[in-house]
CSV table of N, CA and C in Angstrom, one decimal:
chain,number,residue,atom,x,y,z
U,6,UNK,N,-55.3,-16.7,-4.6
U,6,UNK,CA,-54.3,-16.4,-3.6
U,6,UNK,C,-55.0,-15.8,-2.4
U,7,UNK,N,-54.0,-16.0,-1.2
U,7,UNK,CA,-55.2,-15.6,-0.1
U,7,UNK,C,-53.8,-15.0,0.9
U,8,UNK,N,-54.4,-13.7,1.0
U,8,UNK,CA,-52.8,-13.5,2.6
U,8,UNK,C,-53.2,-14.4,3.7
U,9,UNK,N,-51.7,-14.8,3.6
U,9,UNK,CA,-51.9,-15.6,4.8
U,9,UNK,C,-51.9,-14.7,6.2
U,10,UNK,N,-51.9,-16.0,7.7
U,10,UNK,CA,-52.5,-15.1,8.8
U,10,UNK,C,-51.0,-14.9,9.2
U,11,UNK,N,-50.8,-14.0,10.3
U,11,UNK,CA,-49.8,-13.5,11.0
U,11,UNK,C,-48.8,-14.1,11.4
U,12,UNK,N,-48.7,-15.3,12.1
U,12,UNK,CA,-48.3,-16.6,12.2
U,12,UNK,C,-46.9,-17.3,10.9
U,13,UNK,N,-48.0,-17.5,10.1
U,13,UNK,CA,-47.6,-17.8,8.8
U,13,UNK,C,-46.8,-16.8,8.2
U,14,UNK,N,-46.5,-15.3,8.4
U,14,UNK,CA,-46.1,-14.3,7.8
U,14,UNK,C,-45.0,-14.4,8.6
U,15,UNK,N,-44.6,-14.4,10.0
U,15,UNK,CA,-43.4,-14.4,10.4
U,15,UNK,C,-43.1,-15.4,10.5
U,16,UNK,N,-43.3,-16.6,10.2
U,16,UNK,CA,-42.5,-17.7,10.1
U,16,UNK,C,-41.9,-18.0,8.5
U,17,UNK,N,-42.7,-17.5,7.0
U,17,UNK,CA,-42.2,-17.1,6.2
U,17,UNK,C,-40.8,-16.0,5.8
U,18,UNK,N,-41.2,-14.7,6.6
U,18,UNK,CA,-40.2,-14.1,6.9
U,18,UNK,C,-38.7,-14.5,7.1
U,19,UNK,N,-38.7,-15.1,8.3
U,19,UNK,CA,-37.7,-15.3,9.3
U,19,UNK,C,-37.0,-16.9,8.5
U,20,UNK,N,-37.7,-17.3,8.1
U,20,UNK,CA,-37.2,-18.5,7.2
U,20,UNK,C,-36.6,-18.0,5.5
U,21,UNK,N,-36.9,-17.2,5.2
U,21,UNK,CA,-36.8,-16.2,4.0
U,21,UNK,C,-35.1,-15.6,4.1
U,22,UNK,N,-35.6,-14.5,5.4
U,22,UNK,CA,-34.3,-13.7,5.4
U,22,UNK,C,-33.1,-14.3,6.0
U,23,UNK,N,-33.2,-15.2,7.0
U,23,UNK,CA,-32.1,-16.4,7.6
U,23,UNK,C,-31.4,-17.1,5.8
U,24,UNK,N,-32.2,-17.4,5.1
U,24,UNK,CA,-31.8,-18.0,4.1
U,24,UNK,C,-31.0,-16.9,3.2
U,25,UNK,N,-31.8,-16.2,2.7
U,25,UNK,CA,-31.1,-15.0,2.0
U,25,UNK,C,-29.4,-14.6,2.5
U,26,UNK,N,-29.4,-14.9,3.9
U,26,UNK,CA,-28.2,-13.7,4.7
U,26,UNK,C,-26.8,-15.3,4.3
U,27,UNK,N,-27.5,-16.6,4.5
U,27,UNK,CA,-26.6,-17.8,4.1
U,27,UNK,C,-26.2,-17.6,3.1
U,28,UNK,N,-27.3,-17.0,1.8
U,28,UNK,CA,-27.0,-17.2,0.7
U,28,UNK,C,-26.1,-16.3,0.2
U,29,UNK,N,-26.1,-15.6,0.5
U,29,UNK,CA,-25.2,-14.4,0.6
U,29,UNK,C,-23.7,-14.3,0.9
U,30,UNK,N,-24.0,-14.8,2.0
U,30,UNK,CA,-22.9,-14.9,2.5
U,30,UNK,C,-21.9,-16.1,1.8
U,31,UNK,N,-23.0,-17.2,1.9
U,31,UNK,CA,-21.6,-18.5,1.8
U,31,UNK,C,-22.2,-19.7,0.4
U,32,UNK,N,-23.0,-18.8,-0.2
U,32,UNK,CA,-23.7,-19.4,-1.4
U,32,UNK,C,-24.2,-21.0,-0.9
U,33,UNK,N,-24.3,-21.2,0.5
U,33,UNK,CA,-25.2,-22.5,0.5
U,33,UNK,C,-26.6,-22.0,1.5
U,34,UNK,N,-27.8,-22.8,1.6
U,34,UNK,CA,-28.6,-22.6,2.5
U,34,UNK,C,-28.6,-23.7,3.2
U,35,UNK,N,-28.3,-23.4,4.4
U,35,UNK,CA,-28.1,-25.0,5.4
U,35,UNK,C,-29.6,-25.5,5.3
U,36,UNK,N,-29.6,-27.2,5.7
U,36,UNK,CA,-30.4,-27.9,6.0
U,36,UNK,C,-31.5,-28.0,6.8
U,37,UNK,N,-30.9,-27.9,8.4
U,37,UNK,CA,-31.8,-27.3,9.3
U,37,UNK,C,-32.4,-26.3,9.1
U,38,UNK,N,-32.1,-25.2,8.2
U,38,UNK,CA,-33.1,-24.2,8.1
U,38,UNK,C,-34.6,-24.2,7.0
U,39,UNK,N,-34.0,-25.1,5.9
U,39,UNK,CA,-34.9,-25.5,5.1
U,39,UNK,C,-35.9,-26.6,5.6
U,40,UNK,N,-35.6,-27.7,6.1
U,40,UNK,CA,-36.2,-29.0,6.7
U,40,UNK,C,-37.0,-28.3,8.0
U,41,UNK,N,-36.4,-27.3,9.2
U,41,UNK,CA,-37.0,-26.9,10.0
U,41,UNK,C,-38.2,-25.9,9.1
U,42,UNK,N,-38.1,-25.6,8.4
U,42,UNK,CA,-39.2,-24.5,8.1
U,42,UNK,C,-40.0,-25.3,7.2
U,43,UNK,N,-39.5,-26.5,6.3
U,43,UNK,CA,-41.2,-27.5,5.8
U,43,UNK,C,-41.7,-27.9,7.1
U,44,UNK,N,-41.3,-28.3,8.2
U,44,UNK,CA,-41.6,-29.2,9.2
U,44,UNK,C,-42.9,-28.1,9.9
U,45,UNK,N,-42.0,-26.9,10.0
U,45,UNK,CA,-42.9,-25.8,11.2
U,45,UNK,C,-44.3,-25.7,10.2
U,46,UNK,N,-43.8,-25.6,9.0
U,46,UNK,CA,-44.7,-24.7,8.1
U,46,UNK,C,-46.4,-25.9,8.0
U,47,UNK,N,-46.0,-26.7,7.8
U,47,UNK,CA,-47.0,-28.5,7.7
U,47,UNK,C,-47.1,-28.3,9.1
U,48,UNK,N,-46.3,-28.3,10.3
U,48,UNK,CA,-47.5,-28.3,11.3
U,48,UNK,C,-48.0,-26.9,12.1
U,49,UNK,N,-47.6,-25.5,11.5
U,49,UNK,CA,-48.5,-24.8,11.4
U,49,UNK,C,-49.6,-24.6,10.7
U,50,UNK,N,-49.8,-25.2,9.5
U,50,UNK,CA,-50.6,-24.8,9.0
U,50,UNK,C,-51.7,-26.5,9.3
U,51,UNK,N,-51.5,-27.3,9.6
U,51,UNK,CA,-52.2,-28.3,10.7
U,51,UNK,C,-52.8,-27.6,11.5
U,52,UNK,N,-52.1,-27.0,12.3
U,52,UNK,CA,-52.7,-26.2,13.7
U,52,UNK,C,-54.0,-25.1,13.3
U,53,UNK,N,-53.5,-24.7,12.2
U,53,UNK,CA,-54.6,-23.3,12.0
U,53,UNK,C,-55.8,-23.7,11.1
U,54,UNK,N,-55.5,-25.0,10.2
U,54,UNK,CA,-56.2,-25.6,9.9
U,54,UNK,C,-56.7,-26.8,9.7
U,55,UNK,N,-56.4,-27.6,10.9
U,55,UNK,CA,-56.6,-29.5,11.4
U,55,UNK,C,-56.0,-29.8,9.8
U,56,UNK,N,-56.9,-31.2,9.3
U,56,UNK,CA,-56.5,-31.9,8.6
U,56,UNK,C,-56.4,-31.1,7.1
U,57,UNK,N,-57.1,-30.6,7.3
U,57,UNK,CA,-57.4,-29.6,5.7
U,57,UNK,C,-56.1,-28.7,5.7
U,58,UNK,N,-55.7,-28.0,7.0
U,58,UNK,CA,-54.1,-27.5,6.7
U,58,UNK,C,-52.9,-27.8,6.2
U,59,UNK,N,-53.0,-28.9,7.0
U,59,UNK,CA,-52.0,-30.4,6.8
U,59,UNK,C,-51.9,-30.1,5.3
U,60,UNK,N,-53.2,-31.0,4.6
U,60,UNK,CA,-53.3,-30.7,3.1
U,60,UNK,C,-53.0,-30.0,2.5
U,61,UNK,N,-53.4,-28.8,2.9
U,61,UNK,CA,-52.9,-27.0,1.9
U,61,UNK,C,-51.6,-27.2,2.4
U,62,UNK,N,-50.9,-27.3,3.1
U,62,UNK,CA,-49.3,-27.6,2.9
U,62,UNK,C,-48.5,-28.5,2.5
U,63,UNK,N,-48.7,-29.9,2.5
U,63,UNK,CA,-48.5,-30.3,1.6
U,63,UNK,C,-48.4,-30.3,0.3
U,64,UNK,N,-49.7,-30.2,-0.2
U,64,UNK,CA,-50.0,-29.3,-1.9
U,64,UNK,C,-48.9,-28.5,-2.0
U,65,UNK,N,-48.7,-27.5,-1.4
U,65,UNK,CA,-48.1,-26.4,-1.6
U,65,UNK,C,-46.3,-27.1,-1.7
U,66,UNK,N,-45.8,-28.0,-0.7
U,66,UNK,CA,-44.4,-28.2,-0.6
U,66,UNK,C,-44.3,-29.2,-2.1
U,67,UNK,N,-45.4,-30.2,-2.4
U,67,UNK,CA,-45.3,-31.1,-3.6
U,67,UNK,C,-45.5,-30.2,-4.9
U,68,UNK,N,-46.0,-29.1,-5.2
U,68,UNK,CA,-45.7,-28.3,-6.3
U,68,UNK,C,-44.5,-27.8,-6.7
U,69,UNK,N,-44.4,-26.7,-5.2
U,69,UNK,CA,-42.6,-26.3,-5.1
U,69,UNK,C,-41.6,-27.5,-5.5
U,70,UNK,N,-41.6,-28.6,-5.7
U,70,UNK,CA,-40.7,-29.7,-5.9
U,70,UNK,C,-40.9,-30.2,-6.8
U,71,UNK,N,-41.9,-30.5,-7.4
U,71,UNK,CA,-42.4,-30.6,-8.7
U,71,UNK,C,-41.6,-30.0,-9.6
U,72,UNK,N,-41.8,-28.6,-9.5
U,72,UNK,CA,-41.4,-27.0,-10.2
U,72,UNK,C,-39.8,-27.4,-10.3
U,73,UNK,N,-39.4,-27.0,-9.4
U,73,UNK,CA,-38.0,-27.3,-9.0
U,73,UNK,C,-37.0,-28.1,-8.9
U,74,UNK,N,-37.2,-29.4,-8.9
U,74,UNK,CA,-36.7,-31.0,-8.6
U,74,UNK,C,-36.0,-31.1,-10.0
U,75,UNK,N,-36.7,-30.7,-11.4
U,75,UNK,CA,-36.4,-30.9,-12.3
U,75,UNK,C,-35.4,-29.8,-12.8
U,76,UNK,N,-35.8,-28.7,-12.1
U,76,UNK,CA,-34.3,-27.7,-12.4
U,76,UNK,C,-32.9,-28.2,-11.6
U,77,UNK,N,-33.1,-28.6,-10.5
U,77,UNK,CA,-32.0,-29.8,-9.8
U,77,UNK,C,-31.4,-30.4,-10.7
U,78,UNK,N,-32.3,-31.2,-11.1
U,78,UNK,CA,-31.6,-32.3,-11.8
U,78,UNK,C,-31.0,-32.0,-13.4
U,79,UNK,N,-31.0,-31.0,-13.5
U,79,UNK,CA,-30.4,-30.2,-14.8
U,79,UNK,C,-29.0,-29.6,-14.3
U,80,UNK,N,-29.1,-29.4,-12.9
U,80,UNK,CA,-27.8,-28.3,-12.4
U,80,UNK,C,-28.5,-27.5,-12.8
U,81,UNK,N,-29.7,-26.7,-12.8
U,81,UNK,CA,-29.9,-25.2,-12.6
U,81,UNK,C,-30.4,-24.5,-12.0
U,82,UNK,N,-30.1,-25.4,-10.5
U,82,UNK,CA,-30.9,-25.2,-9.3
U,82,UNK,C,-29.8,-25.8,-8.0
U,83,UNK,N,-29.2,-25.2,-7.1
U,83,UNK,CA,-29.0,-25.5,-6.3
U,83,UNK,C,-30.1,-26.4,-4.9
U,84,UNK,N,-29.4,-27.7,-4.9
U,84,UNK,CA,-30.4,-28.6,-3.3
U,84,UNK,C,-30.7,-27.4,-2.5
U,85,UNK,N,-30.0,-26.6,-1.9
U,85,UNK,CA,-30.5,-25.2,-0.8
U,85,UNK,C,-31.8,-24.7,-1.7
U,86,UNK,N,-31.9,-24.3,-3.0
U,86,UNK,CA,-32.9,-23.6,-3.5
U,86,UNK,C,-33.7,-24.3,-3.5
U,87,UNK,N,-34.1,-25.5,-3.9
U,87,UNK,CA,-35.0,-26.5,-4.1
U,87,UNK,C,-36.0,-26.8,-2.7
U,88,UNK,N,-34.9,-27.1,-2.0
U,88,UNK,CA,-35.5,-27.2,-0.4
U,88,UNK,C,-36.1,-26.0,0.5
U,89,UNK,N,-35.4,-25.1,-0.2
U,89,UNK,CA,-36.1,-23.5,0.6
U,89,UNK,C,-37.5,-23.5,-0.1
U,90,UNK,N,-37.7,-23.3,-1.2
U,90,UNK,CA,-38.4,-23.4,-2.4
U,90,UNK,C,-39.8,-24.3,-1.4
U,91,UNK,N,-39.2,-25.5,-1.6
U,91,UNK,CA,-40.4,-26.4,-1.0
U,91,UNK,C,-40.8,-26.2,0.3
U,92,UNK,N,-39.8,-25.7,1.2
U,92,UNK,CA,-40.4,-25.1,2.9
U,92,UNK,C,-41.6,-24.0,2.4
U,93,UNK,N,-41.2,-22.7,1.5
U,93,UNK,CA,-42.0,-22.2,1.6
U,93,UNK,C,-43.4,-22.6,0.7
U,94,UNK,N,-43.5,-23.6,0.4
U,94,UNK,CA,-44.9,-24.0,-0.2
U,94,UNK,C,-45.4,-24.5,0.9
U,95,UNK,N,-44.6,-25.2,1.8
U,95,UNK,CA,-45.2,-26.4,3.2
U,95,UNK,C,-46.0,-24.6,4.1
U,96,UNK,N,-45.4,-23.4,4.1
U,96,UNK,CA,-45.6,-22.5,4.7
U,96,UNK,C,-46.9,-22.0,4.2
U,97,UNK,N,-46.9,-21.6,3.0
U,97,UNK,CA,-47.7,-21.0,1.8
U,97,UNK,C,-49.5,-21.2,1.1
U,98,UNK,N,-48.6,-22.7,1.1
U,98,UNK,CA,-49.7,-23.7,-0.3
U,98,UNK,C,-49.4,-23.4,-1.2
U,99,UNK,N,-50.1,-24.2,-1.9
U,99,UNK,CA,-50.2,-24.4,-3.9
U,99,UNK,C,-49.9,-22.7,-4.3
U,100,UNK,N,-50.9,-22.1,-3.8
U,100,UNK,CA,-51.6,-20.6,-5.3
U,100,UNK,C,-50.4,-19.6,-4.6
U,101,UNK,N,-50.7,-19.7,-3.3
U,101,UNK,CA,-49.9,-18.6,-2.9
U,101,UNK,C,-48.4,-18.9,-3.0
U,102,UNK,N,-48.0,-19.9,-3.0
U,102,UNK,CA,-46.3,-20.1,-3.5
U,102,UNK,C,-46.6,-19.9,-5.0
U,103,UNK,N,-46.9,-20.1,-6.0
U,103,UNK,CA,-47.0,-19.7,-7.1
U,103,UNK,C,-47.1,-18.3,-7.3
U,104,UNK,N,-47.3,-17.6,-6.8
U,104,UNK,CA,-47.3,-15.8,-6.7
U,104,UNK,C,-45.8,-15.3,-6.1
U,105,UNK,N,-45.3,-16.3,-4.9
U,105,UNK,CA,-43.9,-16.0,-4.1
U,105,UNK,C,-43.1,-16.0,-6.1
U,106,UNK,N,-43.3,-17.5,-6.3
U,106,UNK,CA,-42.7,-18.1,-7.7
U,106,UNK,C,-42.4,-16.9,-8.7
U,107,UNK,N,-43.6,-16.7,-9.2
U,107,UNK,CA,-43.9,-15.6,-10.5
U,107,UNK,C,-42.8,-14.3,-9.7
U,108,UNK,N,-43.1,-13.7,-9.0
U,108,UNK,CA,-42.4,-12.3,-8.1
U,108,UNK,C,-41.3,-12.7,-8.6
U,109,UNK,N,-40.8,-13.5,-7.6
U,109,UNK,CA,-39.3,-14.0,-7.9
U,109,UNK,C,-38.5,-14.4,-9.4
U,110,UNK,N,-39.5,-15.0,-9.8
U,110,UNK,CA,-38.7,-14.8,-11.4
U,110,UNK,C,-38.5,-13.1,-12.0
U,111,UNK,N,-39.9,-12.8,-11.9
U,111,UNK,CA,-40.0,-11.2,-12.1
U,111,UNK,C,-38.8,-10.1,-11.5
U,112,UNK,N,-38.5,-10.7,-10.4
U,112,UNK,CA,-37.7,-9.5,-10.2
U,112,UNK,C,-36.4,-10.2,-10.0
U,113,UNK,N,-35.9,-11.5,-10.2
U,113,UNK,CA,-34.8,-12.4,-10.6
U,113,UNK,C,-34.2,-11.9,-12.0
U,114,UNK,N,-35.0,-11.7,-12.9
U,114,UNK,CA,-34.7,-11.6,-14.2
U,114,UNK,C,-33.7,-10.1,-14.5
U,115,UNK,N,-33.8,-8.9,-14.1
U,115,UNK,CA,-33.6,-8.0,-14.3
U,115,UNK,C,-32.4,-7.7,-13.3
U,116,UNK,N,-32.3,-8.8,-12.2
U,116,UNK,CA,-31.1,-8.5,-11.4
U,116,UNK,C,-29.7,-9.5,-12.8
U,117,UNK,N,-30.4,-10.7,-12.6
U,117,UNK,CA,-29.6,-11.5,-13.6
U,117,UNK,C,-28.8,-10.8,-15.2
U,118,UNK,N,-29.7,-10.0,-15.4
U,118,UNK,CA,-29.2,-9.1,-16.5
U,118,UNK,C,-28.6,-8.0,-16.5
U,119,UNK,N,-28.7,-6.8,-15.2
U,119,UNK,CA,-27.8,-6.6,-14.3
U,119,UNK,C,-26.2,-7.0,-14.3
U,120,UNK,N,-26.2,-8.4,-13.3
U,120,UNK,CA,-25.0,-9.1,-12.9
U,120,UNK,C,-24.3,-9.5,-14.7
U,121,UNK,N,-25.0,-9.8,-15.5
U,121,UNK,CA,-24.5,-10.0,-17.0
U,121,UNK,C,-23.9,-9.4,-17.4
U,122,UNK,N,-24.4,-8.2,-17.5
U,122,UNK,CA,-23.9,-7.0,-17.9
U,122,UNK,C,-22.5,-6.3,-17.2
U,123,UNK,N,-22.4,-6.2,-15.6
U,123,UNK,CA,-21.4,-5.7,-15.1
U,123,UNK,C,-20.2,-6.5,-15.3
U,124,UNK,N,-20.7,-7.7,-16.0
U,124,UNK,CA,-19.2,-9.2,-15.4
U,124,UNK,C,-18.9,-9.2,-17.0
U,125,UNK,N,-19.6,-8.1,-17.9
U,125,UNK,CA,-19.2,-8.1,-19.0
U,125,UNK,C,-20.2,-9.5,-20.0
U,126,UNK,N,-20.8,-10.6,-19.6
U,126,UNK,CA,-20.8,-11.6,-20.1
U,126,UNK,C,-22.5,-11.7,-20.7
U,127,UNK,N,-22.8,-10.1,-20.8
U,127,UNK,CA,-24.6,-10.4,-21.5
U,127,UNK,C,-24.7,-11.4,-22.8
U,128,UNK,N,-23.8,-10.9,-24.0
U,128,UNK,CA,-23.8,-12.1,-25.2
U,128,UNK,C,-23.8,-13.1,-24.6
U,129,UNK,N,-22.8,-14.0,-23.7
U,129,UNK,CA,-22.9,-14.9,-23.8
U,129,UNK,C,-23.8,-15.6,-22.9
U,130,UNK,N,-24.4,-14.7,-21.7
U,130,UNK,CA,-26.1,-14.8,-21.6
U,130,UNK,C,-26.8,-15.4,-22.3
U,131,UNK,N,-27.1,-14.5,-23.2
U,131,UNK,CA,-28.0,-15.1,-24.3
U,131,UNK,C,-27.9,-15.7,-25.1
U,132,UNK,N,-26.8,-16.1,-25.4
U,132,UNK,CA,-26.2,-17.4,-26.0
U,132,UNK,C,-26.5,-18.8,-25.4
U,133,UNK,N,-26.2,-18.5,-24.1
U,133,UNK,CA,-26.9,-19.9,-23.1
U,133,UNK,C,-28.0,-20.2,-23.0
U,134,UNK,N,-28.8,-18.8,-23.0
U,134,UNK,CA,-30.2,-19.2,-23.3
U,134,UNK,C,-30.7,-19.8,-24.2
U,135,UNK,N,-30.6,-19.7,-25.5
U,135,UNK,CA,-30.2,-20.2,-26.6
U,135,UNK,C,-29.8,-21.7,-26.5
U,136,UNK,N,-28.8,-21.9,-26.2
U,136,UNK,CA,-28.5,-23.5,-25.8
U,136,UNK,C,-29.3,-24.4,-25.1
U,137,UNK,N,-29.5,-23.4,-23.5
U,137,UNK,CA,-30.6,-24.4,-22.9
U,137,UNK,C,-32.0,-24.8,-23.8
U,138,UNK,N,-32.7,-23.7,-24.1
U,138,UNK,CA,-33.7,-23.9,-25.2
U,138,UNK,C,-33.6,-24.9,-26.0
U,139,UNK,N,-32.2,-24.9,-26.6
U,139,UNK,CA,-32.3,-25.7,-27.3
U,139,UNK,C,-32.4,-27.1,-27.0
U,140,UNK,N,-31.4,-27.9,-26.2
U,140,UNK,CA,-30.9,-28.9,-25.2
U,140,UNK,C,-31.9,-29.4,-24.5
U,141,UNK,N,-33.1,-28.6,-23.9
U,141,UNK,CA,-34.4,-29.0,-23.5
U,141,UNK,C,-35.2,-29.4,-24.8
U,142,UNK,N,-35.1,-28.6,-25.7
U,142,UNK,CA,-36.4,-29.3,-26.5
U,142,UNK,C,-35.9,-30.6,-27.2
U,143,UNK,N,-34.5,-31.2,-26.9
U,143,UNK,CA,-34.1,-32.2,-28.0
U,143,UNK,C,-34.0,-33.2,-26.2
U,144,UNK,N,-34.5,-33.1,-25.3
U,144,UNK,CA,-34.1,-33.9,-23.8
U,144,UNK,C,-33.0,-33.8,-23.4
U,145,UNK,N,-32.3,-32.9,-23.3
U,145,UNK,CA,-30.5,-33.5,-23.2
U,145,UNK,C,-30.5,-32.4,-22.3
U,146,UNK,N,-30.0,-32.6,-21.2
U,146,UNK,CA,-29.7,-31.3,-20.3
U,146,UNK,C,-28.5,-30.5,-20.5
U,147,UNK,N,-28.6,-29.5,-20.3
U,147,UNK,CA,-27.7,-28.5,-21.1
U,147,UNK,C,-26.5,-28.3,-20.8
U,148,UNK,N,-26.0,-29.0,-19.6
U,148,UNK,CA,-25.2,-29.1,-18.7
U,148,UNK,C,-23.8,-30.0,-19.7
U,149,UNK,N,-24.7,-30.8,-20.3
U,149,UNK,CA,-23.8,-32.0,-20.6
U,149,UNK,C,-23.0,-31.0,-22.0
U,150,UNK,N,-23.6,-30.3,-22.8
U,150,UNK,CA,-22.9,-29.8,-23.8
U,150,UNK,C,-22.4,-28.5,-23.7
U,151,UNK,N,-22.8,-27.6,-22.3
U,151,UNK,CA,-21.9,-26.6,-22.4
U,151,UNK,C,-21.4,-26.6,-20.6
U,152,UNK,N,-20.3,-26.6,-20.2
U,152,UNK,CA,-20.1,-26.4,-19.1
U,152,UNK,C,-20.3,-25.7,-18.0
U,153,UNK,N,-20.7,-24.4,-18.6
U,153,UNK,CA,-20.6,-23.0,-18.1
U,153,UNK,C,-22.2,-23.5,-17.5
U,154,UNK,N,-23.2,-24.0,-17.9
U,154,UNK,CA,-24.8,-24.3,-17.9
U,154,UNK,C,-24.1,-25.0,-16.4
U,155,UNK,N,-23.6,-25.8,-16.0
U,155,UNK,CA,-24.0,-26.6,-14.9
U,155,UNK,C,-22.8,-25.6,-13.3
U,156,UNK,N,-24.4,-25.3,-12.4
U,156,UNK,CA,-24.3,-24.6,-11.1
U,156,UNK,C,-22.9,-25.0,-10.3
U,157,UNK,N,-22.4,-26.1,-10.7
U,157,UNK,CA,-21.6,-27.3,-10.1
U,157,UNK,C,-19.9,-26.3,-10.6
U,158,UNK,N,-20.2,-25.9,-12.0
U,158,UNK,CA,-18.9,-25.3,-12.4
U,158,UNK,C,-18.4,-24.0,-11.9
U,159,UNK,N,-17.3,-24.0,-10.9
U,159,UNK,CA,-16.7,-22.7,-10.8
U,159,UNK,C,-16.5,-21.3,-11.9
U,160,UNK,N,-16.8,-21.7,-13.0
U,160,UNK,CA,-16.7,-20.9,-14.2
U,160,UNK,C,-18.1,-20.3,-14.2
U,161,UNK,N,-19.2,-21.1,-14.0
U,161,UNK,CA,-20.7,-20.7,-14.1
U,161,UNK,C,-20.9,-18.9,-13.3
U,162,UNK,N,-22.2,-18.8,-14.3
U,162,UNK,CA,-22.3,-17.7,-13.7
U,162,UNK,C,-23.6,-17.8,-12.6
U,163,UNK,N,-23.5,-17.5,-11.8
U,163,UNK,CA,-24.6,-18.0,-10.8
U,163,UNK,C,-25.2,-16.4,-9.8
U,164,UNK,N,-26.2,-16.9,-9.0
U,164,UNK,CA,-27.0,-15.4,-8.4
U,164,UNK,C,-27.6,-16.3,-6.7
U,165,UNK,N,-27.1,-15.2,-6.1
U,165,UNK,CA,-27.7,-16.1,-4.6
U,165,UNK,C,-29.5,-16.2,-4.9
U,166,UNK,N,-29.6,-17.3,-5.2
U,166,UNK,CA,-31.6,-17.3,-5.5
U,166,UNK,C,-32.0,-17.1,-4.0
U,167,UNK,N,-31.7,-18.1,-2.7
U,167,UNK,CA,-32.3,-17.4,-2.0
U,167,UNK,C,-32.2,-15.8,-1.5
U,168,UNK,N,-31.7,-15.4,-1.8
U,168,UNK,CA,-31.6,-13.6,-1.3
U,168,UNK,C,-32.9,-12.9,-2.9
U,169,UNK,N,-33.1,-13.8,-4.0
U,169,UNK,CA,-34.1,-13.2,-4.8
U,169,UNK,C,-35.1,-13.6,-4.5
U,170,UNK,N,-35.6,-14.9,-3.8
U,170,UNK,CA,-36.6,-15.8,-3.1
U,170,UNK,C,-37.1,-14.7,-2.3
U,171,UNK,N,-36.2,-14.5,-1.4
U,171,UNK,CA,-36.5,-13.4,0.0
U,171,UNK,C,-36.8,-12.2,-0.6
U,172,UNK,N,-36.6,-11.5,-1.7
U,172,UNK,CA,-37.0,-10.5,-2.5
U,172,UNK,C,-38.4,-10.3,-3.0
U,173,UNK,N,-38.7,-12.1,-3.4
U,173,UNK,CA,-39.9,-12.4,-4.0
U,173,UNK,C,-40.9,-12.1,-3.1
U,174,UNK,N,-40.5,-12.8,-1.8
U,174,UNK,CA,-41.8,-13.2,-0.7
U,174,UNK,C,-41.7,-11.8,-0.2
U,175,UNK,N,-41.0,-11.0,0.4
U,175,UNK,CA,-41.4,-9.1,0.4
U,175,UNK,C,-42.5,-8.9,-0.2
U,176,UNK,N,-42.4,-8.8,-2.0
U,176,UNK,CA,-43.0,-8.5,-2.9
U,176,UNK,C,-44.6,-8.8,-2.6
U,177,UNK,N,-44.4,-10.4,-2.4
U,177,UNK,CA,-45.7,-11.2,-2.5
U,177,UNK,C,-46.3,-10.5,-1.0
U,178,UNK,N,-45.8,-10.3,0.1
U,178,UNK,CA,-46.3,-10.2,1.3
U,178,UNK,C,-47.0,-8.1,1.6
């Protein structure tokens, strides 16, 4: 991992906390903000680094989607998280979004157990966890056999990721 330069720090920021204040607010992350910030982030990091930047951002946005695309496609990932997720790799790259990544689970985890706890519903936390586990290792997305599993259901229990994202990248910065 390498701190990025100055540039790259407030344009991560400002794309971070704009998302967090959406997510917060209205549980979606608009488009423009995620699409403008792969776009800025690939042709900043072009600028600071010609062709080889280009590259390190790329890398970076094709991991984040990698990572992520498949939690989409489960329902356990909101398109807003997915797309923020991948801006901040186009911002980042490969190693250093992987450190944003690890933070954010790190300090995602203990909010999530937290929010379990006050809404009363920690058993059945871990009961889902349990399911998912399970449901992945047989291929079947978990969604399909328990309802509460898919982001899509007003019953689900859910957490503004971007405002934990923007928690992450603090951490990481």
């Amino acid at each position: 991992m390498t701190y990025p330069p100055p540039a790259v720090r407030v344009l991560l920021i400002l794309i971070v906390f704009l998302a967090a204040l959406f997510d917060l607010r209205s549980r979606r992350i608009p488009n423009w903000l995620t699409v403008s910030g792969a776009v800025l982030g690939l042709g900043l990091n072009w600028f600071l680094g010609e062709t080889s930047g280009l590259v390190f951002g790329a890398k970076g946005l094709g991991f984040a989607m990698l990572v992520y695309l498949p939690l989409y496609m489960i329902r356990a990932m909101g398109a807003g998280d997915v797309k923020l997720m991948a801006a901040i790799g186009a911002i980042l790259g490969p190693m250093n979004w992987l450190g944003v990544f690890v933070l954010s689970a790190l300090l995602g985890g203990p909010i999530a157990l937290i929010t379990a706890m006050s809404r009363g519903r920690l058993g059945q936390s871990f009961r889902n966890v349990l399911a998912i586990l399970r449901d992945l290792a047989h291929f079947t997305p978990p969604y399909r056999r328990t309802a509460e599993l898919d982001i899509h259901n007003p019953g689900a229990m859910t957490l503004p990721h971007g405002a934990i994202v923007a928690l992450g990248v603090t951490a990481f910065l």
